[in-house]
């Protein structure tokens, strides 16, 4: 559920109320005294930003020398409350010339009351976009002498912005060359046994876009996700084409995506913001294509020697390659000397992190480079403790490869002027937490 805030308070560091607004009558006006007595005076401000006192919950955040406190009397979405505070502070800064502190609040009481009435209605957050609010709350705040000068941006159409929910894009944009850049960036999180079996694996991904398009274009993105393809085949009354389909989990979209159209047609339709933004995030837990498999063998030869053999196999296509591959193989702290043999790249011992670090600048697909190392340990008189082998870690980046198998089927741009566009699509897979038990 939304925040449903009963009240919001702005306090200075001494606990004095600078300004407050009661949105509901289910809390008393003296609730701030409970916050001051039970939290501020007990020095517990830094322990937890959410506290419950006497049947009411307090969500608070410090910005500069001001505490912003939201009071709720029922169960509420904590993340939504803090998101509201962050967006509200950003909006206040846009009115105050970049400053938000005790002086800025004292200098702008009237404006703040007017804004608080607009951004929250009966405790529920409303539109916090500074661009939209400035269309009908035109009063300028008292700016700090150190604040930056207001930029002279073209004023968008007020009626369209307020009623059409396109606050993220202004009208009148014109580009000589209309281009769209789309990046699918994925991070692979893996835990693999020393025998090569997968113990845990998932992929977190995001679609990043950079748009330089004139006017108010409408974009439509098609992916090879299972639900979208099934819905498309139903609408066209013919079976879906064979090929790999992806089941996306935990999908979140940018506010520009038309969710009504997505729920009905399962297509990602949106009017993009100008410039760079994150269109969507997702997670994959099944059918992950691992870019690398690592097979380590670590043998302890007596008290003062170790033998390390590591084979890394690239599973992606032979025409592709990985960049910046780093394999970190842990060794005991009492390591004195190391010697290496590698079939590709370079290796060295890094005493600061107690690891053998193997670096391969360019790693072709379908290859199996190996590392062989002999490690000499410092001999001690103390009884040797069993060495708990830490996990081997990998870093890499594989262009034009997705571990999930996600692909862009189409990216359509429609604009009433009918101009031509150039679309660029790129895929990148990186290592998240890519670990192998040694």
mmCIF file of N, CA, C and O in Angstrom, residues 300-396:
data_model
loop_
_atom_site.group_PDB
_atom_site.id
_atom_site.type_symbol
_atom_site.label_atom_id
_atom_site.label_comp_id
_atom_site.label_asym_id
_atom_site.label_seq_id
_atom_site.Cartn_x
_atom_site.Cartn_y
_atom_site.Cartn_z
ATOM 1 N N UNK A 300 48.022 -29.935 -1.166
ATOM 2 C CA UNK A 300 49.022 -29.558 -0.162
ATOM 3 C C UNK A 300 50.051 -30.675 -0.092
ATOM 4 O O UNK A 300 49.732 -31.808 0.267
ATOM 5 N N UNK A 301 51.294 -30.351 -0.426
ATOM 6 C CA UNK A 301 52.384 -31.336 -0.438
ATOM 7 C C UNK A 301 53.253 -31.122 0.799
ATOM 8 O O UNK A 301 54.220 -30.360 0.795
ATOM 9 N N UNK A 302 52.865 -31.758 1.882
ATOM 10 C CA UNK A 302 53.599 -31.577 3.120
ATOM 11 C C UNK A 302 53.248 -30.255 3.795
ATOM 12 O O UNK A 302 52.199 -29.664 3.561
ATOM 13 N N UNK A 303 54.181 -29.774 4.635
ATOM 14 C CA UNK A 303 53.926 -28.567 5.422
ATOM 15 C C UNK A 303 54.327 -27.289 4.709
ATOM 16 O O UNK A 303 53.887 -26.202 5.082
ATOM 17 N N UNK A 304 55.172 -27.394 3.682
ATOM 18 C CA UNK A 304 55.738 -26.160 3.108
ATOM 19 C C UNK A 304 55.525 -26.012 1.612
ATOM 20 O O UNK A 304 56.086 -25.101 1.007
ATOM 21 N N UNK A 305 54.736 -26.879 0.990
ATOM 22 C CA UNK A 305 54.539 -26.753 -0.449
ATOM 23 C C UNK A 305 53.083 -26.989 -0.816
ATOM 24 O O UNK A 305 52.377 -27.768 -0.184
ATOM 25 N N UNK A 306 52.676 -26.298 -1.879
ATOM 26 C CA UNK A 306 51.349 -26.487 -2.445
ATOM 27 C C UNK A 306 51.459 -26.506 -3.960
ATOM 28 O O UNK A 306 52.340 -25.855 -4.528
ATOM 29 N N UNK A 307 50.569 -27.250 -4.564
ATOM 30 C CA UNK A 307 50.510 -27.308 -6.024
ATOM 31 C C UNK A 307 49.110 -26.863 -6.459
ATOM 32 O O UNK A 307 48.106 -27.386 -5.983
ATOM 33 N N UNK A 308 49.061 -25.871 -7.354
ATOM 34 C CA UNK A 308 47.792 -25.300 -7.800
ATOM 35 C C UNK A 308 47.674 -25.474 -9.310
ATOM 36 O O UNK A 308 48.571 -25.065 -10.068
ATOM 37 N N UNK A 309 46.560 -26.080 -9.740
ATOM 38 C CA UNK A 309 46.255 -26.219 -11.161
ATOM 39 C C UNK A 309 44.820 -25.736 -11.387
ATOM 40 O O UNK A 309 43.888 -26.206 -10.726
ATOM 41 N N UNK A 310 44.667 -24.791 -12.302
ATOM 42 C CA UNK A 310 43.350 -24.233 -12.587
ATOM 43 C C UNK A 310 43.137 -24.221 -14.090
ATOM 44 O O UNK A 310 43.970 -23.718 -14.851
ATOM 45 N N UNK A 311 42.011 -24.790 -14.508
ATOM 46 C CA UNK A 311 41.623 -24.761 -15.915
ATOM 47 C C UNK A 311 40.348 -23.930 -16.043
ATOM 48 O O UNK A 311 39.383 -24.159 -15.319
ATOM 49 N N UNK A 312 40.354 -22.974 -16.947
ATOM 50 C CA UNK A 312 39.195 -22.126 -17.194
ATOM 51 C C UNK A 312 38.737 -22.351 -18.628
ATOM 52 O O UNK A 312 39.500 -22.135 -19.568
ATOM 53 N N UNK A 313 37.487 -22.770 -18.776
ATOM 54 C CA UNK A 313 36.953 -23.033 -20.111
ATOM 55 C C UNK A 313 35.901 -21.984 -20.452
ATOM 56 O O UNK A 313 34.968 -21.754 -19.682
ATOM 57 N N UNK A 314 36.058 -21.337 -21.591
ATOM 58 C CA UNK A 314 35.048 -20.386 -22.064
ATOM 59 C C UNK A 314 33.990 -21.152 -22.855
ATOM 60 O O UNK A 314 34.301 -21.850 -23.819
ATOM 61 N N UNK A 315 32.732 -20.994 -22.426
ATOM 62 C CA UNK A 315 31.640 -21.783 -22.986
ATOM 63 C C UNK A 315 30.954 -21.063 -24.147
ATOM 64 O O UNK A 315 30.257 -21.677 -24.940
ATOM 65 N N UNK A 316 31.129 -19.753 -24.268
ATOM 66 C CA UNK A 316 30.460 -19.000 -25.331
ATOM 67 C C UNK A 316 31.095 -19.280 -26.687
ATOM 68 O O UNK A 316 32.122 -19.965 -26.785
ATOM 69 N N UNK A 317 30.497 -18.746 -27.747
ATOM 70 C CA UNK A 317 30.888 -19.058 -29.117
ATOM 71 C C UNK A 317 32.331 -18.705 -29.454
ATOM 72 O O UNK A 317 32.918 -17.783 -28.870
ATOM 73 N N UNK A 318 32.879 -19.433 -30.418
ATOM 74 C CA UNK A 318 34.287 -19.248 -30.794
ATOM 75 C C UNK A 318 34.553 -17.891 -31.422
ATOM 76 O O UNK A 318 35.685 -17.398 -31.397
ATOM 77 N N UNK A 319 33.530 -17.261 -32.002
ATOM 78 C CA UNK A 319 33.731 -15.958 -32.635
ATOM 79 C C UNK A 319 33.682 -14.805 -31.632
ATOM 80 O O UNK A 319 33.989 -13.672 -31.974
ATOM 81 N N UNK A 320 33.272 -15.099 -30.397
ATOM 82 C CA UNK A 320 33.207 -14.055 -29.364
ATOM 83 C C UNK A 320 34.443 -14.141 -28.470
ATOM 84 O O UNK A 320 35.214 -15.106 -28.519
ATOM 85 N N UNK A 321 34.603 -13.127 -27.633
ATOM 86 C CA UNK A 321 35.728 -13.102 -26.702
ATOM 87 C C UNK A 321 35.356 -12.288 -25.470
ATOM 88 O O UNK A 321 34.472 -11.426 -25.509
ATOM 89 N N UNK A 322 36.026 -12.613 -24.355
ATOM 90 C CA UNK A 322 35.828 -11.876 -23.108
ATOM 91 C C UNK A 322 36.989 -10.916 -22.913
ATOM 92 O O UNK A 322 38.098 -11.152 -23.389
ATOM 93 N N UNK A 323 36.710 -9.835 -22.197
ATOM 94 C CA UNK A 323 37.721 -8.815 -21.931
ATOM 95 C C UNK A 323 37.948 -8.690 -20.428
ATOM 96 O O UNK A 323 37.027 -8.880 -19.626
ATOM 97 N N UNK A 324 39.191 -8.359 -20.072
ATOM 98 C CA UNK A 324 39.507 -8.083 -18.664
ATOM 99 C C UNK A 324 39.238 -9.231 -17.730
ATOM 100 O O UNK A 324 38.730 -9.038 -16.624
ATOM 101 N N UNK A 325 39.592 -10.456 -18.141
ATOM 102 C CA UNK A 325 39.352 -11.627 -17.290
ATOM 103 C C UNK A 325 40.402 -11.670 -16.182
ATOM 104 O O UNK A 325 41.604 -11.594 -16.440
ATOM 105 N N UNK A 326 39.933 -11.796 -14.949
ATOM 106 C CA UNK A 326 40.814 -11.889 -13.778
ATOM 107 C C UNK A 326 40.346 -13.067 -12.936
ATOM 108 O O UNK A 326 39.175 -13.161 -12.577
ATOM 109 N N UNK A 327 41.276 -13.981 -12.624
ATOM 110 C CA UNK A 327 40.989 -15.118 -11.752
ATOM 111 C C UNK A 327 41.830 -14.964 -10.494
ATOM 112 O O UNK A 327 43.057 -14.864 -10.574
ATOM 113 N N UNK A 328 41.169 -14.929 -9.327
ATOM 114 C CA UNK A 328 41.870 -14.770 -8.052
ATOM 115 C C UNK A 328 41.796 -16.081 -7.281
ATOM 116 O O UNK A 328 40.711 -16.533 -6.908
ATOM 117 N N UNK A 329 42.988 -16.695 -7.077
ATOM 118 C CA UNK A 329 43.074 -17.994 -6.427
ATOM 119 C C UNK A 329 43.701 -17.798 -5.050
ATOM 120 O O UNK A 329 44.878 -17.436 -4.941
ATOM 121 N N UNK A 330 42.955 -18.000 -3.966
ATOM 122 C CA UNK A 330 43.485 -17.756 -2.628
ATOM 123 C C UNK A 330 44.595 -18.745 -2.261
ATOM 124 O O UNK A 330 44.562 -19.925 -2.647
ATOM 125 N N UNK A 331 45.586 -18.274 -1.508
ATOM 126 C CA UNK A 331 46.677 -19.101 -0.971
ATOM 127 C C UNK A 331 46.859 -18.732 0.499
ATOM 128 O O UNK A 331 46.391 -17.676 0.951
ATOM 129 N N UNK A 332 47.543 -19.583 1.293
ATOM 130 C CA UNK A 332 47.726 -19.276 2.720
ATOM 131 C C UNK A 332 48.533 -17.990 2.942
ATOM 132 O O UNK A 332 49.312 -17.561 2.092
ATOM 133 N N UNK A 333 48.344 -17.396 4.122
ATOM 134 C CA UNK A 333 49.027 -16.150 4.456
ATOM 135 C C UNK A 333 50.539 -16.326 4.535
ATOM 136 O O UNK A 333 51.298 -15.390 4.285
ATOM 137 N N UNK A 334 51.006 -17.534 4.897
ATOM 138 C CA UNK A 334 52.440 -17.754 5.059
ATOM 139 C C UNK A 334 53.149 -18.101 3.754
ATOM 140 O O UNK A 334 54.213 -18.717 3.763
ATOM 141 N N UNK A 335 52.561 -17.688 2.618
ATOM 142 C CA UNK A 335 53.202 -17.940 1.323
ATOM 143 C C UNK A 335 54.505 -17.150 1.218
ATOM 144 O O UNK A 335 54.530 -15.942 1.497
ATOM 145 N N UNK A 336 55.579 -17.834 0.826
ATOM 146 C CA UNK A 336 56.893 -17.183 0.719
ATOM 147 C C UNK A 336 57.323 -16.994 -0.728
ATOM 148 O O UNK A 336 57.902 -15.966 -1.085
ATOM 149 N N UNK A 337 57.027 -17.974 -1.587
ATOM 150 C CA UNK A 337 57.526 -17.922 -2.960
ATOM 151 C C UNK A 337 56.552 -18.646 -3.876
ATOM 152 O O UNK A 337 55.929 -19.638 -3.487
ATOM 153 N N UNK A 338 56.426 -18.144 -5.098
ATOM 154 C CA UNK A 338 55.544 -18.784 -6.073
ATOM 155 C C UNK A 338 56.233 -18.849 -7.429
ATOM 156 O O UNK A 338 57.065 -17.995 -7.759
ATOM 157 N N UNK A 339 55.886 -19.855 -8.206
ATOM 158 C CA UNK A 339 56.340 -19.949 -9.598
ATOM 159 C C UNK A 339 55.155 -20.387 -10.442
ATOM 160 O O UNK A 339 54.313 -21.170 -10.000
ATOM 161 N N UNK A 340 55.079 -19.848 -11.676
ATOM 162 C CA UNK A 340 53.886 -20.038 -12.506
ATOM 163 C C UNK A 340 54.239 -20.587 -13.876
ATOM 164 O O UNK A 340 55.340 -20.369 -14.399
ATOM 165 N N UNK A 341 53.245 -21.264 -14.447
ATOM 166 C CA UNK A 341 53.226 -21.591 -15.869
ATOM 167 C C UNK A 341 51.796 -21.381 -16.355
ATOM 168 O O UNK A 341 50.863 -21.987 -15.821
ATOM 169 N N UNK A 342 51.610 -20.485 -17.332
ATOM 170 C CA UNK A 342 50.279 -20.216 -17.872
ATOM 171 C C UNK A 342 50.324 -20.362 -19.384
ATOM 172 O O UNK A 342 51.334 -20.058 -20.022
ATOM 173 N N UNK A 343 49.224 -20.853 -19.942
ATOM 174 C CA UNK A 343 49.135 -20.991 -21.399
ATOM 175 C C UNK A 343 48.590 -19.733 -22.059
ATOM 176 O O UNK A 343 48.617 -19.608 -23.280
ATOM 177 N N UNK A 344 48.078 -18.796 -21.234
ATOM 178 C CA UNK A 344 47.565 -17.535 -21.770
ATOM 179 C C UNK A 344 47.562 -16.501 -20.650
ATOM 180 O O UNK A 344 47.305 -16.817 -19.494
ATOM 181 N N UNK A 345 47.874 -15.261 -20.998
ATOM 182 C CA UNK A 345 47.839 -14.186 -20.020
ATOM 183 C C UNK A 345 49.061 -14.160 -19.125
ATOM 184 O O UNK A 345 50.107 -14.754 -19.416
ATOM 185 N N UNK A 346 48.915 -13.481 -17.968
ATOM 186 C CA UNK A 346 49.990 -13.337 -16.997
ATOM 187 C C UNK A 346 49.472 -13.614 -15.598
ATOM 188 O O UNK A 346 48.308 -13.385 -15.300
ATOM 189 N N UNK A 347 50.375 -14.100 -14.734
ATOM 190 C CA UNK A 347 49.988 -14.401 -13.358
ATOM 191 C C UNK A 347 51.060 -13.898 -12.405
ATOM 192 O O UNK A 347 52.249 -13.833 -12.749
ATOM 193 N N UNK A 348 50.612 -13.517 -11.211
ATOM 194 C CA UNK A 348 51.545 -13.076 -10.175
ATOM 195 C C UNK A 348 50.912 -13.307 -8.812
ATOM 196 O O UNK A 348 49.691 -13.501 -8.683
ATOM 197 N N UNK A 349 51.751 -13.247 -7.780
ATOM 198 C CA UNK A 349 51.263 -13.398 -6.413
ATOM 199 C C UNK A 349 51.060 -12.019 -5.809
ATOM 200 O O UNK A 349 51.960 -11.176 -5.821
ATOM 201 N N UNK A 350 49.872 -11.780 -5.273
ATOM 202 C CA UNK A 350 49.545 -10.510 -4.631
ATOM 203 C C UNK A 350 49.452 -10.753 -3.130
ATOM 204 O O UNK A 350 48.480 -11.314 -2.627
ATOM 205 N N UNK A 351 50.493 -10.324 -2.406
ATOM 206 C CA UNK A 351 50.552 -10.581 -0.961
ATOM 207 C C UNK A 351 49.509 -9.782 -0.193
ATOM 208 O O UNK A 351 49.105 -10.175 0.904
ATOM 209 N N UNK A 352 49.056 -8.654 -0.753
ATOM 210 C CA UNK A 352 48.094 -7.810 -0.039
ATOM 211 C C UNK A 352 46.754 -8.505 0.139
ATOM 212 O O UNK A 352 46.054 -8.282 1.136
ATOM 213 N N UNK A 353 46.370 -9.345 -0.823
ATOM 214 C CA UNK A 353 45.079 -10.041 -0.744
ATOM 215 C C UNK A 353 45.252 -11.556 -0.622
ATOM 216 O O UNK A 353 44.262 -12.294 -0.670
ATOM 217 N N UNK A 354 46.517 -12.017 -0.470
ATOM 218 C CA UNK A 354 46.820 -13.452 -0.333
ATOM 219 C C UNK A 354 46.205 -14.267 -1.464
ATOM 220 O O UNK A 354 45.489 -15.250 -1.242
ATOM 221 N N UNK A 355 46.476 -13.839 -2.695
ATOM 222 C CA UNK A 355 45.906 -14.510 -3.863
ATOM 223 C C UNK A 355 46.928 -14.596 -4.984
ATOM 224 O O UNK A 355 47.797 -13.722 -5.120
ATOM 225 N N UNK A 356 46.796 -15.670 -5.778
ATOM 226 C CA UNK A 356 47.449 -15.718 -7.077
ATOM 227 C C UNK A 356 46.488 -15.057 -8.058
ATOM 228 O O UNK A 356 45.326 -15.467 -8.165
ATOM 229 N N UNK A 357 46.953 -14.019 -8.735
ATOM 230 C CA UNK A 357 46.093 -13.248 -9.634
ATOM 231 C C UNK A 357 46.487 -13.544 -11.072
ATOM 232 O O UNK A 357 47.615 -13.256 -11.498
ATOM 233 N N UNK A 358 45.553 -14.118 -11.813
ATOM 234 C CA UNK A 358 45.784 -14.517 -13.212
ATOM 235 C C UNK A 358 44.934 -13.615 -14.090
ATOM 236 O O UNK A 358 43.716 -13.585 -13.968
ATOM 237 N N UNK A 359 45.589 -12.871 -14.964
ATOM 238 C CA UNK A 359 44.898 -11.907 -15.818
ATOM 239 C C UNK A 359 45.043 -12.292 -17.284
ATOM 240 O O UNK A 359 46.151 -12.580 -17.742
ATOM 241 N N UNK A 360 43.926 -12.278 -17.999
ATOM 242 C CA UNK A 360 43.906 -12.522 -19.445
ATOM 243 C C UNK A 360 43.163 -11.354 -20.078
ATOM 244 O O UNK A 360 41.971 -11.158 -19.835
ATOM 245 N N UNK A 361 43.866 -10.578 -20.866
ATOM 246 C CA UNK A 361 43.279 -9.356 -21.419
ATOM 247 C C UNK A 361 42.172 -9.661 -22.423
ATOM 248 O O UNK A 361 41.134 -9.024 -22.412
ATOM 249 N N UNK A 362 42.392 -10.643 -23.301
ATOM 250 C CA UNK A 362 41.400 -11.011 -24.307
ATOM 251 C C UNK A 362 41.280 -12.530 -24.332
ATOM 252 O O UNK A 362 42.243 -13.227 -24.648
ATOM 253 N N UNK A 363 40.098 -13.033 -23.987
ATOM 254 C CA UNK A 363 39.875 -14.466 -23.783
ATOM 255 C C UNK A 363 38.937 -14.968 -24.876
ATOM 256 O O UNK A 363 37.728 -14.729 -24.829
ATOM 257 N N UNK A 364 39.432 -15.684 -25.895
ATOM 258 C CA UNK A 364 38.556 -16.172 -26.968
ATOM 259 C C UNK A 364 37.593 -17.243 -26.473
ATOM 260 O O UNK A 364 37.846 -17.931 -25.480
ATOM 261 N N UNK A 365 36.465 -17.399 -27.192
ATOM 262 C CA UNK A 365 35.503 -18.433 -26.854
ATOM 263 C C UNK A 365 35.994 -19.813 -27.241
ATOM 264 O O UNK A 365 36.866 -19.974 -28.102
ATOM 265 N N UNK A 366 35.435 -20.831 -26.559
ATOM 266 C CA UNK A 366 35.752 -22.238 -26.829
ATOM 267 C C UNK A 366 37.239 -22.544 -26.672
ATOM 268 O O UNK A 366 37.824 -23.301 -27.452
ATOM 269 N N UNK A 367 37.881 -21.946 -25.675
ATOM 270 C CA UNK A 367 39.288 -22.229 -25.371
ATOM 271 C C UNK A 367 39.413 -22.632 -23.907
ATOM 272 O O UNK A 367 38.529 -22.347 -23.089
ATOM 273 N N UNK A 368 40.528 -23.292 -23.562
ATOM 274 C CA UNK A 368 40.737 -23.797 -22.203
ATOM 275 C C UNK A 368 42.156 -23.483 -21.724
ATOM 276 O O UNK A 368 42.997 -24.376 -21.626
ATOM 277 N N UNK A 369 42.476 -22.251 -21.425
ATOM 278 C CA UNK A 369 43.796 -21.949 -20.878
ATOM 279 C C UNK A 369 43.941 -22.520 -19.463
ATOM 280 O O UNK A 369 42.958 -22.704 -18.742
ATOM 281 N N UNK A 370 45.171 -22.806 -19.079
ATOM 282 C CA UNK A 370 45.429 -23.395 -17.763
ATOM 283 C C UNK A 370 46.512 -22.617 -17.037
ATOM 284 O O UNK A 370 47.356 -21.956 -17.655
ATOM 285 N N UNK A 371 46.458 -22.715 -15.736
ATOM 286 C CA UNK A 371 47.497 -22.158 -14.875
ATOM 287 C C UNK A 371 48.022 -23.260 -13.977
ATOM 288 O O UNK A 371 47.244 -24.008 -13.373
ATOM 289 N N UNK A 372 49.334 -23.372 -13.909
ATOM 290 C CA UNK A 372 49.988 -24.296 -12.978
ATOM 291 C C UNK A 372 50.930 -23.482 -12.117
ATOM 292 O O UNK A 372 51.722 -22.684 -12.635
ATOM 293 N N UNK A 373 50.847 -23.667 -10.817
ATOM 294 C CA UNK A 373 51.689 -22.894 -9.897
ATOM 295 C C UNK A 373 52.189 -23.780 -8.769
ATOM 296 O O UNK A 373 51.482 -24.684 -8.315
ATOM 297 N N UNK A 374 53.418 -23.502 -8.342
ATOM 298 C CA UNK A 374 53.979 -24.127 -7.150
ATOM 299 C C UNK A 374 54.153 -23.047 -6.095
ATOM 300 O O UNK A 374 54.721 -21.992 -6.359
ATOM 301 N N UNK A 375 53.637 -23.318 -4.915
ATOM 302 C CA UNK A 375 53.642 -22.340 -3.830
ATOM 303 C C UNK A 375 54.478 -22.889 -2.686
ATOM 304 O O UNK A 375 54.228 -24.003 -2.202
ATOM 305 N N UNK A 376 55.484 -22.118 -2.268
ATOM 306 C CA UNK A 376 56.308 -22.479 -1.118
ATOM 307 C C UNK A 376 55.860 -21.666 0.083
ATOM 308 O O UNK A 376 55.691 -20.444 -0.008
ATOM 309 N N UNK A 377 55.666 -22.374 1.209
ATOM 310 C CA UNK A 377 55.179 -21.738 2.423
ATOM 311 C C UNK A 377 56.302 -21.586 3.437
ATOM 312 O O UNK A 377 57.282 -22.347 3.424
ATOM 313 N N UNK A 378 56.162 -20.603 4.318
ATOM 314 C CA UNK A 378 57.127 -20.402 5.384
ATOM 315 C C UNK A 378 56.933 -21.497 6.424
ATOM 316 O O UNK A 378 55.826 -21.750 6.900
ATOM 317 N N UNK A 379 58.030 -22.157 6.780
ATOM 318 C CA UNK A 379 57.965 -23.231 7.769
ATOM 319 C C UNK A 379 57.935 -22.627 9.165
ATOM 320 O O UNK A 379 58.715 -21.729 9.495
ATOM 321 N N UNK A 380 56.995 -23.080 9.986
ATOM 322 C CA UNK A 380 56.870 -22.580 11.356
ATOM 323 C C UNK A 380 56.954 -23.740 12.337
ATOM 324 O O UNK A 380 56.658 -24.897 12.002
ATOM 325 N N UNK A 381 57.362 -23.427 13.572
ATOM 326 C CA UNK A 381 57.467 -24.443 14.613
ATOM 327 C C UNK A 381 56.109 -24.752 15.238
ATOM 328 O O UNK A 381 55.902 -25.812 15.814
ATOM 329 N N UNK A 382 55.198 -23.811 15.097
ATOM 330 C CA UNK A 382 53.873 -24.013 15.687
ATOM 331 C C UNK A 382 53.128 -25.120 14.953
ATOM 332 O O UNK A 382 53.415 -25.425 13.791
ATOM 333 N N UNK A 383 52.182 -25.717 15.660
ATOM 334 C CA UNK A 383 51.392 -26.785 15.061
ATOM 335 C C UNK A 383 50.562 -26.233 13.916
ATOM 336 O O UNK A 383 49.909 -25.204 14.045
ATOM 337 N N UNK A 384 50.625 -26.911 12.800
ATOM 338 C CA UNK A 384 49.931 -26.426 11.608
ATOM 339 C C UNK A 384 48.420 -26.608 11.756
ATOM 340 O O UNK A 384 47.943 -27.691 12.070
ATOM 341 N N UNK A 385 47.687 -25.521 11.530
ATOM 342 C CA UNK A 385 46.228 -25.584 11.542
ATOM 343 C C UNK A 385 45.728 -25.904 10.144
ATOM 344 O O UNK A 385 46.352 -25.533 9.155
ATOM 345 N N UNK A 386 44.614 -26.594 10.083
ATOM 346 C CA UNK A 386 44.043 -26.918 8.769
ATOM 347 C C UNK A 386 43.614 -25.627 8.071
ATOM 348 O O UNK A 386 42.971 -24.765 8.675
ATOM 349 N N UNK A 387 43.998 -25.502 6.799
ATOM 350 C CA UNK A 387 43.711 -24.291 6.038
ATOM 351 C C UNK A 387 42.345 -24.400 5.393
ATOM 352 O O UNK A 387 42.075 -25.323 4.618
ATOM 353 N N UNK A 388 41.464 -23.493 5.737
ATOM 354 C CA UNK A 388 40.144 -23.444 5.114
ATOM 355 C C UNK A 388 40.274 -22.718 3.784
ATOM 356 O O UNK A 388 40.599 -21.531 3.742
ATOM 357 N N UNK A 389 40.036 -23.442 2.726
ATOM 358 C CA UNK A 389 40.253 -22.860 1.395
ATOM 359 C C UNK A 389 39.154 -21.862 1.053
ATOM 360 O O UNK A 389 37.988 -22.246 0.928
ATOM 361 N N UNK A 390 39.495 -20.584 0.875
ATOM 362 C CA UNK A 390 38.478 -19.613 0.414
ATOM 363 C C UNK A 390 38.104 -19.889 -1.042
ATOM 364 O O UNK A 390 38.751 -20.679 -1.741
ATOM 365 N N UNK A 391 37.074 -19.209 -1.500
ATOM 366 C CA UNK A 391 36.577 -19.449 -2.853
ATOM 367 C C UNK A 391 37.400 -18.695 -3.888
ATOM 368 O O UNK A 391 37.865 -17.580 -3.646
ATOM 369 N N UNK A 392 37.546 -19.306 -5.039
ATOM 370 C CA UNK A 392 38.161 -18.649 -6.195
ATOM 371 C C UNK A 392 37.152 -17.664 -6.775
ATOM 372 O O UNK A 392 35.962 -17.969 -6.888
ATOM 373 N N UNK A 393 37.625 -16.489 -7.146
ATOM 374 C CA UNK A 393 36.740 -15.452 -7.681
ATOM 375 C C UNK A 393 37.165 -15.089 -9.100
ATOM 376 O O UNK A 393 38.351 -15.139 -9.433
ATOM 377 N N UNK A 394 36.165 -14.713 -9.898
ATOM 378 C CA UNK A 394 36.416 -14.312 -11.283
ATOM 379 C C UNK A 394 35.821 -12.957 -11.575
ATOM 380 O O UNK A 394 34.765 -12.591 -11.046
ATOM 381 N N UNK A 395 36.508 -12.207 -12.444
ATOM 382 C CA UNK A 395 35.990 -10.962 -12.998
ATOM 383 C C UNK A 395 36.104 -11.067 -14.523
ATOM 384 O O UNK A 395 37.096 -11.583 -15.029
ATOM 385 N N UNK A 396 35.100 -10.565 -15.222
ATOM 386 C CA UNK A 396 35.142 -10.611 -16.686
ATOM 387 C C UNK A 396 34.066 -9.729 -17.260
ATOM 388 O O UNK A 396 33.163 -9.252 -16.556
#
